[in-house]
Coordinates of C-alpha atoms in Angstrom, one line a residue:
Chain A
M1 CA -13.4 -15.6 -13.6
D2 CA -12.8 -16.8 -10.0
R3 CA -10.1 -14.8 -8.2
E4 CA -7.6 -16.4 -5.9
F5 CA -6.2 -14.7 -2.8
T6 CA -3.6 -15.4 -0.2
C7 CA -4.7 -13.8 3.0
I8 CA -2.2 -11.4 4.5
V9 CA -3.9 -10.7 7.8
C10 CA -1.9 -13.3 9.8
P11 CA 1.1 -15.5 9.2
K12 CA -1.1 -18.5 8.4
G13 CA -1.7 -17.2 4.9
C14 CA -5.0 -19.0 4.0
H15 CA -5.8 -19.5 0.3
I16 CA -9.2 -17.9 -0.4
T17 CA -11.3 -17.9 -3.6
A18 CA -13.8 -15.3 -4.6
H19 CA -16.1 -17.0 -7.0
D20 CA -18.0 -15.5 -10.0
D21 CA -21.4 -16.0 -8.2
G22 CA -20.2 -13.8 -5.4
T23 CA -19.5 -16.5 -2.9
I24 CA -16.1 -16.6 -1.0
T25 CA -14.6 -19.9 0.1
G26 CA -11.4 -21.0 1.8
Y27 CA -11.2 -18.6 4.7
T28 CA -10.8 -19.9 8.2
C29 CA -11.7 -16.8 10.2
L30 CA -13.8 -13.7 9.8
R31 CA -10.8 -11.5 9.4
G32 CA -9.9 -13.5 6.3
L33 CA -13.4 -13.1 4.8
N34 CA -13.3 -9.4 5.4
Y35 CA -9.8 -9.1 3.9
V36 CA -11.0 -10.6 0.6
K37 CA -14.3 -8.5 0.6
Q38 CA -12.1 -5.4 1.0
E39 CA -9.6 -6.6 -1.5
L40 CA -12.3 -7.0 -4.2
V41 CA -13.6 -3.4 -3.9
D42 CA -10.7 -1.3 -2.5
P43 CA -7.4 -3.0 -1.7
R44 CA -5.6 -1.4 1.2
R45 CA -2.2 -1.8 2.8
T46 CA -0.4 -0.6 6.0
L47 CA 2.7 1.3 5.1
T48 CA 5.9 1.3 7.1
S49 CA 8.9 3.5 6.2
T50 CA 11.4 5.9 7.8
V51 CA 11.5 9.6 8.2
R52 CA 14.6 11.8 8.7
V53 CA 15.3 13.1 12.2
N54 CA 17.1 16.3 13.0
G55 CA 19.3 16.4 16.1
G56 CA 18.5 12.9 17.3
Q57 CA 20.6 10.0 18.5
L58 CA 19.6 8.2 15.2
R59 CA 19.4 9.6 11.7
V60 CA 16.0 8.2 10.8
C61 CA 12.9 7.1 12.7
P62 CA 10.7 4.3 11.7
V63 CA 7.1 5.3 10.9
K64 CA 3.8 3.7 9.9
S65 CA 0.4 4.6 8.6
Q66 CA -1.9 4.5 11.6
D67 CA -4.5 2.7 9.4
T68 CA -4.4 1.1 6.0
L69 CA -4.0 3.2 2.9
P70 CA -5.4 2.6 -0.6
K71 CA -2.9 0.3 -2.3
D72 CA -2.5 2.5 -5.4
R73 CA -1.6 5.6 -3.2
V74 CA 1.2 3.9 -1.3
F75 CA 4.0 5.3 -3.5
D76 CA 2.5 8.8 -3.3
V77 CA 2.6 8.6 0.5
V78 CA 6.2 7.4 0.5
A79 CA 7.1 10.5 -1.5
E80 CA 5.4 12.7 1.1
I81 CA 7.3 10.9 3.9
D82 CA 10.6 11.4 2.0
K83 CA 9.9 15.2 1.8
T84 CA 9.4 15.3 5.6
S85 CA 11.8 15.6 8.5
I86 CA 11.1 15.7 12.3
N87 CA 13.0 17.1 15.3
A88 CA 14.2 15.0 18.2
P89 CA 13.1 14.0 20.8
V90 CA 10.6 11.6 19.1
H91 CA 8.1 9.5 21.0
I92 CA 6.2 6.4 19.8
G93 CA 2.8 7.6 18.5
D94 CA 3.9 11.1 17.7
V95 CA 2.0 12.3 14.5
V96 CA 4.6 12.8 11.8
I97 CA 2.2 13.7 9.0
E98 CA -1.4 14.4 9.8
N99 CA -4.1 13.2 7.3
V100 CA -1.5 12.4 4.7
L101 CA -2.6 13.6 1.2
G102 CA -6.1 14.0 2.6
L103 CA -6.5 10.2 2.8
G104 CA -7.8 10.4 6.4
V105 CA -4.8 8.5 7.8
N106 CA -2.0 9.8 10.0
I107 CA 1.7 8.8 9.7
I108 CA 3.0 8.1 13.2
A109 CA 6.4 7.5 14.8
C110 CA 7.2 3.9 15.9
K111 CA 10.3 4.6 18.1
N112 CA 11.5 6.7 20.9
I113 CA 14.5 8.7 19.9
D114 CA 16.4 11.0 22.3
V115 CA 18.2 14.2 21.5
K116 CA 21.8 13.7 20.6
Chain B
M1 CA 35.3 -9.5 39.9
I2 CA 31.6 -8.6 39.9
Y3 CA 29.0 -10.9 41.4
R4 CA 25.4 -11.3 40.1
D5 CA 22.9 -14.1 40.5
L6 CA 21.9 -14.0 36.8
V7 CA 23.8 -12.9 33.8
I8 CA 21.9 -12.6 30.5
I9 CA 23.9 -12.4 27.3
G10 CA 22.0 -10.4 24.7
G11 CA 19.5 -7.6 25.0
G12 CA 17.2 -8.5 22.1
S13 CA 13.7 -10.0 22.3
A14 CA 14.9 -13.2 24.1
G15 CA 17.1 -11.5 26.6
L16 CA 14.7 -8.8 27.5
A17 CA 11.8 -11.3 28.0
A18 CA 14.2 -13.6 30.1
A19 CA 15.2 -10.6 32.3
V20 CA 11.6 -9.5 33.0
S21 CA 10.5 -13.1 33.7
A22 CA 13.5 -13.8 36.0
Y23 CA 12.7 -10.6 37.9
D24 CA 9.0 -11.5 38.2
N25 CA 10.0 -14.9 39.5
G26 CA 12.0 -13.4 42.4
V27 CA 15.5 -12.8 41.2
R28 CA 16.8 -9.2 42.0
S29 CA 20.5 -9.5 41.1
I30 CA 20.3 -9.5 37.3
L31 CA 22.8 -8.1 34.8
L32 CA 22.0 -8.0 31.1
L33 CA 24.9 -7.7 28.7
E34 CA 24.3 -6.1 25.2
K35 CA 27.0 -5.4 22.6
S36 CA 25.3 -2.5 20.9
P37 CA 24.4 0.9 22.5
E38 CA 20.7 0.2 22.3
L39 CA 18.4 -2.5 23.6
G40 CA 16.0 -4.3 21.3
G41 CA 18.3 -6.3 19.1
I42 CA 17.3 -7.1 15.5
L43 CA 13.8 -5.7 16.1
N44 CA 15.2 -2.2 15.8
Q45 CA 15.8 -2.7 12.1
C46 CA 12.7 -4.7 11.4
I47 CA 10.5 -1.7 10.8
H48 CA 7.7 -3.6 9.0
N49 CA 4.6 -4.6 10.9
G50 CA 3.2 -8.0 11.8
F51 CA 4.9 -8.5 15.1
G52 CA 3.0 -9.3 18.3
L53 CA -0.2 -11.0 17.0
H54 CA 0.3 -13.9 19.5
R55 CA 1.9 -12.0 22.4
F56 CA -0.1 -8.7 22.4
K57 CA -3.0 -9.6 20.1
E58 CA -2.2 -6.7 17.9
E59 CA 0.0 -5.9 14.9
L60 CA 3.1 -3.9 15.8
T61 CA 6.3 -2.9 14.0
G62 CA 9.6 -4.3 15.2
P63 CA 10.6 -1.1 17.1
E64 CA 7.2 -0.9 18.8
Y65 CA 7.4 -4.5 19.9
A66 CA 10.9 -3.9 21.3
A67 CA 9.7 -0.8 23.1
R68 CA 7.0 -2.8 25.0
Y69 CA 9.7 -5.1 26.4
I70 CA 12.2 -2.3 27.0
K71 CA 9.5 -0.4 29.0
E72 CA 8.8 -3.5 31.1
F73 CA 12.6 -4.0 31.6
K74 CA 13.2 -0.4 32.7
A75 CA 10.1 -0.4 34.9
R76 CA 11.8 -3.1 37.0
N77 CA 15.1 -1.2 37.2
I78 CA 17.0 -4.2 35.9
E79 CA 20.6 -3.5 35.3
A80 CA 21.8 -3.5 31.6
M81 CA 25.4 -3.0 30.5
N82 CA 25.4 -1.8 26.9
E83 CA 28.5 -1.7 24.5
T84 CA 29.7 -4.9 26.2
Q85 CA 31.2 -7.8 24.4
V86 CA 31.4 -11.2 26.0
L87 CA 34.8 -12.7 25.5
K88 CA 34.5 -16.0 27.2
L89 CA 31.9 -17.9 29.2
H90 CA 33.5 -20.4 31.6
E91 CA 32.1 -23.7 32.8
D92 CA 32.0 -22.4 36.4
L93 CA 29.7 -19.5 35.2
K94 CA 32.4 -16.8 35.2
V95 CA 31.8 -14.4 32.3
D96 CA 34.7 -12.4 30.9
V97 CA 33.6 -9.2 29.3
M98 CA 35.0 -6.1 27.6
S99 CA 32.8 -3.1 28.0
S100 CA 33.1 0.6 27.2
K101 CA 32.3 1.4 30.8
L102 CA 34.4 -1.1 32.8
G103 CA 37.1 -2.3 30.3
L104 CA 38.0 -5.9 31.0
E105 CA 36.0 -7.4 33.8
T106 CA 34.8 -10.8 35.0
I107 CA 31.4 -11.5 36.4
Q108 CA 30.6 -14.5 38.5
A109 CA 27.0 -15.7 38.0
K110 CA 24.9 -18.4 39.6
A111 CA 23.0 -18.8 36.3
V112 CA 23.6 -17.6 32.7
I113 CA 21.0 -17.2 29.9
L114 CA 22.3 -17.3 26.4
A115 CA 20.2 -14.9 24.2
M116 CA 22.6 -13.8 21.5
G117 CA 20.4 -14.5 18.5
C118 CA 21.6 -15.6 15.1
N119 CA 23.7 -14.5 12.2
E120 CA 22.9 -14.4 8.5
R121 CA 24.6 -16.9 6.2
T122 CA 26.9 -15.1 3.9
G123 CA 27.9 -15.4 0.2
G124 CA 31.1 -17.1 1.2
Q125 CA 29.3 -19.8 3.0
I126 CA 27.3 -20.7 -0.1
S127 CA 30.3 -20.1 -2.4
I128 CA 28.7 -18.7 -5.6
P129 CA 31.2 -18.8 -8.5
G130 CA 32.5 -15.6 -10.2
D131 CA 33.9 -12.3 -9.1
R132 CA 33.8 -10.8 -5.6
P133 CA 32.7 -7.3 -6.3
K134 CA 31.2 -4.6 -4.1
G135 CA 27.4 -4.7 -4.1
V136 CA 26.8 -8.1 -2.6
Y137 CA 25.1 -7.8 0.8
T138 CA 23.2 -10.1 3.2
A139 CA 19.6 -8.9 3.2
G140 CA 19.8 -8.0 6.9
L141 CA 22.8 -5.8 6.4
A142 CA 21.0 -3.9 3.6
Q143 CA 18.1 -3.6 5.9
K144 CA 20.2 -2.1 8.7
H145 CA 21.7 0.4 6.2
L146 CA 18.3 1.5 5.0
N147 CA 16.3 1.4 8.2
I148 CA 18.8 2.6 10.8
D149 CA 21.6 4.3 8.8
G150 CA 19.2 5.8 6.3
Y151 CA 20.6 4.9 2.9
L152 CA 19.7 2.6 0.1
V153 CA 22.5 0.3 -1.0
G154 CA 21.5 0.0 -4.7
K155 CA 19.1 0.8 -7.4
R156 CA 18.8 -2.4 -9.5
V157 CA 18.5 -5.3 -7.1
Y158 CA 18.3 -9.1 -7.3
I159 CA 17.6 -11.3 -4.4
L160 CA 18.8 -14.8 -3.8
G161 CA 16.7 -16.8 -1.4
S162 CA 13.1 -16.4 -0.5
G163 CA 13.5 -16.1 3.3
D164 CA 11.3 -13.5 5.0
I165 CA 14.1 -10.9 5.3
G166 CA 14.7 -11.0 1.6
L167 CA 11.0 -10.7 0.8
I168 CA 10.6 -7.8 3.2
M169 CA 13.6 -6.0 1.7
A170 CA 12.2 -6.5 -1.8
R171 CA 9.2 -4.4 -0.8
R172 CA 11.1 -1.9 1.2
M173 CA 13.7 -1.2 -1.5
T174 CA 10.9 -1.0 -4.1
L175 CA 9.1 1.6 -2.1
E176 CA 12.3 3.6 -1.6
G177 CA 12.8 3.8 -5.4
A178 CA 14.9 0.7 -6.3
K179 CA 14.0 -1.7 -9.0
V180 CA 13.8 -5.2 -7.6
L181 CA 14.3 -7.5 -10.6
G182 CA 13.4 -10.8 -9.0
V183 CA 13.9 -13.4 -6.4
S184 CA 15.5 -16.8 -6.9
E185 CA 14.7 -19.8 -4.6
L186 CA 16.7 -23.0 -4.9
M187 CA 14.0 -25.1 -3.4
P188 CA 10.7 -25.9 -5.2
Y189 CA 8.8 -24.0 -2.5
S190 CA 9.3 -20.6 -0.8
N191 CA 11.0 -20.4 2.6
G192 CA 9.1 -17.2 3.4
L193 CA 5.6 -16.8 4.8
N194 CA 2.8 -16.9 2.2
R195 CA 1.6 -13.4 3.3
N196 CA 5.1 -12.0 2.5
I197 CA 5.1 -13.6 -1.0
V198 CA 1.8 -11.7 -1.6
Q199 CA 2.4 -8.4 0.0
C200 CA 6.1 -8.0 -0.8
L201 CA 6.4 -9.6 -4.3
K202 CA 3.0 -10.0 -6.0
D203 CA 1.9 -6.5 -4.9
F204 CA 4.8 -5.1 -6.9
D205 CA 4.9 -7.7 -9.7
I206 CA 8.3 -9.0 -8.6
P207 CA 8.9 -12.4 -10.1
L208 CA 9.7 -15.3 -7.8
R209 CA 11.7 -18.1 -9.6
L210 CA 11.5 -21.4 -7.8
H211 CA 14.1 -24.2 -8.4
N212 CA 16.4 -21.5 -9.6
T213 CA 19.6 -20.0 -8.3
V214 CA 22.4 -17.5 -8.9
T215 CA 25.3 -19.4 -10.7
K216 CA 27.7 -16.5 -11.3
I217 CA 28.5 -13.1 -9.9
I218 CA 29.9 -10.7 -12.5
G219 CA 31.7 -7.3 -12.1
K220 CA 35.0 -5.7 -11.0
P221 CA 35.2 -3.7 -8.8
N222 CA 31.4 -3.2 -8.6
L223 CA 28.7 -5.7 -9.4
T224 CA 27.3 -5.3 -12.9
A225 CA 25.4 -8.5 -13.5
I226 CA 24.5 -12.0 -12.2
E227 CA 23.8 -15.2 -14.0
I228 CA 20.9 -17.3 -12.8
S229 CA 20.0 -20.9 -13.8
D230 CA 17.2 -23.3 -13.2
V231 CA 18.2 -26.4 -11.1
D232 CA 17.2 -30.0 -11.4
D233 CA 15.7 -32.2 -8.7
N234 CA 19.2 -32.7 -7.2
L235 CA 19.5 -28.9 -7.0
R236 CA 22.2 -28.9 -9.7
P237 CA 22.1 -26.1 -12.3
I238 CA 20.7 -27.1 -15.7
K239 CA 22.9 -26.2 -18.7
G240 CA 21.2 -24.1 -21.2
T241 CA 18.9 -22.3 -18.8
E242 CA 21.3 -19.6 -17.9
Q243 CA 20.1 -16.0 -18.0
I244 CA 22.1 -12.8 -17.4
I245 CA 20.5 -10.1 -15.3
E246 CA 22.1 -6.7 -15.1
C247 CA 22.0 -5.3 -11.6
D248 CA 24.1 -3.3 -9.1
T249 CA 23.1 -5.1 -5.9
L250 CA 22.7 -8.8 -4.9
L251 CA 21.0 -9.5 -1.6
L252 CA 21.5 -12.8 0.0
S253 CA 18.6 -14.2 2.1
V254 CA 19.9 -17.7 2.4
G255 CA 19.4 -18.6 6.0
L256 CA 20.3 -17.9 9.5
Y257 CA 22.3 -19.8 12.1
P258 CA 22.7 -19.4 15.9
I259 CA 25.8 -17.7 17.2
N260 CA 27.2 -20.1 19.8
T261 CA 31.0 -19.6 19.8
V262 CA 31.0 -18.2 23.3
F263 CA 29.1 -21.3 24.5
T264 CA 31.1 -24.0 22.7
E265 CA 34.6 -22.6 23.0
G266 CA 34.6 -21.3 26.5
A267 CA 32.1 -23.5 28.4
H268 CA 32.5 -26.5 26.1
G269 CA 28.7 -26.6 25.6
K270 CA 27.1 -29.4 23.5
L271 CA 25.3 -28.4 20.3
Y272 CA 22.5 -30.1 18.5
A273 CA 23.6 -30.6 14.9
K274 CA 20.2 -30.0 13.4
T275 CA 19.7 -26.5 14.9
K276 CA 23.4 -25.5 15.5
G277 CA 21.9 -24.3 18.9
A278 CA 22.5 -25.7 22.3
F279 CA 21.4 -29.2 23.3
V280 CA 18.7 -28.5 26.0
D281 CA 16.3 -30.1 28.5
Q282 CA 12.7 -29.0 28.9
N283 CA 13.7 -26.2 31.1
L284 CA 16.0 -24.9 28.3
E285 CA 19.0 -25.7 30.4
T286 CA 22.0 -26.7 28.3
S287 CA 24.6 -29.4 28.8
V288 CA 26.5 -26.9 31.0
P289 CA 24.8 -26.8 34.4
G290 CA 23.4 -23.4 35.1
V291 CA 23.5 -22.2 31.5
F292 CA 20.2 -21.7 29.7
S293 CA 19.5 -20.9 26.1
A294 CA 16.5 -19.1 24.5
G295 CA 15.4 -17.5 21.2
N296 CA 17.3 -17.6 18.0
V297 CA 20.6 -18.7 19.6
L298 CA 18.8 -21.9 20.5
H299 CA 17.0 -22.4 17.2
V300 CA 16.0 -19.9 14.5
H301 CA 12.4 -18.8 14.9
D302 CA 10.0 -17.2 12.3
L303 CA 7.9 -15.3 14.8
V304 CA 9.3 -13.0 17.5
D305 CA 6.4 -13.8 19.8
F306 CA 7.8 -17.3 20.2
V307 CA 11.2 -15.9 20.9
S308 CA 9.8 -13.9 23.8
M309 CA 7.9 -16.8 25.2
E310 CA 11.0 -18.9 25.1
G311 CA 13.0 -16.1 26.9
E312 CA 10.3 -16.1 29.5
I313 CA 10.6 -19.9 30.1
A314 CA 14.4 -19.6 30.4
G315 CA 14.1 -16.7 32.8
K316 CA 11.6 -18.5 35.0
N317 CA 13.7 -21.7 35.1
A318 CA 16.9 -19.9 35.8
A319 CA 15.1 -18.1 38.7
N320 CA 13.9 -21.4 40.0
L321 CA 17.4 -22.8 39.9
I322 CA 18.9 -19.7 41.7
L323 CA 16.2 -19.5 44.4
N324 CA 15.2 -23.1 45.0
G325 CA 18.1 -25.2 43.8
R326 CA 18.0 -28.3 41.7
K327 CA 15.2 -30.8 41.7
V328 CA 15.9 -34.5 42.0
V329 CA 16.0 -36.0 38.6
K330 CA 14.4 -39.5 38.6
K331 CA 15.0 -40.3 34.9
V332 CA 16.3 -38.7 31.7
V333 CA 14.1 -39.3 28.6
E334 CA 15.7 -38.7 25.2
V335 CA 13.7 -36.9 22.5
T336 CA 14.6 -37.4 18.8
E337 CA 13.2 -36.1 15.5
S338 CA 11.8 -38.8 13.2
N339 CA 9.9 -39.1 9.9
N340 CA 9.4 -35.8 8.1
V341 CA 10.6 -33.8 11.1
G342 CA 13.8 -31.7 10.7
Y343 CA 14.4 -31.1 14.3
V344 CA 12.7 -31.2 17.7
L345 CA 13.4 -29.5 21.0
P346 CA 13.9 -30.2 23.9
N347 CA 16.5 -32.9 23.3
I348 CA 16.0 -34.5 26.7
I349 CA 13.4 -34.4 29.4
K350 CA 14.7 -34.5 33.0
V351 CA 11.8 -36.1 34.8
S352 CA 11.3 -35.0 38.4
D353 CA 8.3 -35.3 40.7
S354 CA 6.8 -32.1 39.2
T355 CA 7.2 -32.9 35.5
D356 CA 3.7 -32.9 34.2
S357 CA 3.9 -31.1 30.9
V358 CA 6.5 -30.6 28.1
E359 CA 6.1 -28.4 25.1
F360 CA 7.9 -29.6 22.0
S361 CA 9.0 -27.2 19.2
F362 CA 9.7 -28.6 15.8
R363 CA 9.8 -28.0 12.0
V364 CA 8.7 -30.3 9.3
R365 CA 11.2 -31.2 6.5
K366 CA 8.8 -30.6 3.5
P367 CA 5.5 -28.9 2.9
M368 CA 2.4 -31.1 3.7
K369 CA -1.2 -30.2 3.0
R370 CA -2.5 -32.5 5.8
G371 CA -0.5 -34.4 8.3
E372 CA -0.7 -36.2 11.6
I373 CA 1.8 -35.1 14.3
I374 CA 2.7 -38.1 16.3
I375 CA 4.7 -38.4 19.6
R376 CA 5.7 -42.0 20.3
D377 CA 7.7 -43.8 23.0
G378 CA 9.6 -46.3 20.9
D379 CA 6.8 -47.8 18.8
K380 CA 4.0 -46.9 21.2
V381 CA 2.0 -43.8 20.2
V382 CA 1.5 -41.5 23.2
K383 CA -0.1 -38.6 21.4
S384 CA -1.3 -37.8 17.9
I385 CA -3.0 -34.7 16.5
K386 CA -4.0 -33.8 12.9
A387 CA -2.7 -30.6 11.4
M388 CA -3.3 -28.7 8.1
D389 CA -0.8 -26.8 5.9
L390 CA 2.5 -27.8 7.5
L391 CA 5.4 -25.9 6.2
P392 CA 9.2 -26.0 6.8
S393 CA 9.1 -22.2 7.2
E394 CA 6.6 -22.4 10.2
M395 CA 7.8 -23.7 13.5
K396 CA 5.1 -25.9 15.2
K397 CA 4.5 -26.6 18.8
V398 CA 2.8 -29.5 20.5
T399 CA 2.4 -30.0 24.2
L400 CA 2.4 -33.3 26.0
K401 CA 0.6 -33.3 29.4
T402 CA 0.9 -36.4 31.5
N403 CA 2.2 -37.6 34.9
D404 CA 3.7 -40.6 33.1
F405 CA 7.0 -39.2 31.8
E406 CA 8.8 -41.6 34.1
S407 CA 7.4 -44.5 32.2
Y408 CA 8.9 -43.3 28.8
N409 CA 12.3 -44.4 27.5
H410 CA 12.8 -42.6 24.2
L411 CA 10.3 -40.2 22.7
F412 CA 10.2 -39.6 18.9
V413 CA 8.3 -36.8 17.2
E414 CA 7.2 -37.4 13.6
V415 CA 4.7 -36.3 11.1
K416 CA 2.7 -38.7 8.9
E417 CA 1.6 -37.2 5.6
L418 CA -2.2 -37.8 5.1

């Protein structure tokens, strides 16, 4: 059966179809084609969340996965982040969790937070 | 009294970009006023990614996007006054403020840029029948509690309105352990971006009910359930379609509106009914000479990139006014929205010798697969371009380049469905 996708790479949100015969139609840029190719074999998502901060001007710091994670492991990674806390000061790009759950992706800080 | 050439009200994405741009265009005496202790505005709580694709050609989270501008702002040593509330803006460009540092103070400016952003519409404004329990939040408030204060407002959540903040919160609360039971959207189409429907709802099997709304709020003192109903083509609830959903939290994602009380009450500025923002010319100068407006306080945007770009335009034009004075206006051309267009900015074009290009921002009133964007002077078409996938949730821009602005009388922007 043909599979329908809405591309999430950019706000345009192209409707892309992956046909039974292996052809892919409806994409308007190469990134869209690659998104659907990836989605067919191994769907991945970028995760953003927050991590607790000790001694900072703010209680939590926004974090993100430095690269995309396997979609079915996202909840596991959130659980890891919830177990973690970091100490102020925090700088954008600081590694919060290295190679989270052995997935080959770091969780990094997205905000500068000074000491209280 | 304090004297500054340029006062910017609001330290979010529009205000920061305006300050940097005014500085780079030669103004040195700038004061940016911000009510909260931190610069960056609403971006600070928008921790999801997807910001900056236009501006920086990469995908950033909200705080990262804000940090880029804060860095530019600080590198120029521009003065910011945090924890400062503007009480009144006067027509003669005096700004009364209350600040934690100075107490009550008045600042006399040569130009002012409004960059206060927008507010969320609340439950009261859409008046849902039923009880008034705890547990009903605007989506943005729940977002602030989770992403800045660090706590989840509820465990069983329903969302009214398919605006992007609601969709983003559906995902965020799901990831943090809440059960999001569904999203109701009054209109037959979603108001959020397609990508958010996919990655925030479909990824988590959260149902989106179109042509459906919350018809009753139940619970005292805490929310225990809501009643939802389908609506007919006139958006009235259909009897017999009611469904009760047990939940402890209702998020409202039912629209945003510019905050312009300072502008209208103090300076008697003129608003444009369609946007609730200022009535502006192509330089983003309002009906009050010397007062400019940019970002969500002018019209609600869907992408921060365009907010920054608008801030830059306002900053540059305010700098021009401060340093070079006013240009001779030879003619004023009105601009009005027409068929299938909900609103268009600017409202007027002040034609001077150097007017050779005007960028129009507009939104369509209904989704259209294919359309033709037309700018006409009276009945005479002056520009037309074809466009695909036009949506009310996506602001569109079209630029008219010509040395002929003086020949126009009244421009209309419309979209013909193809």
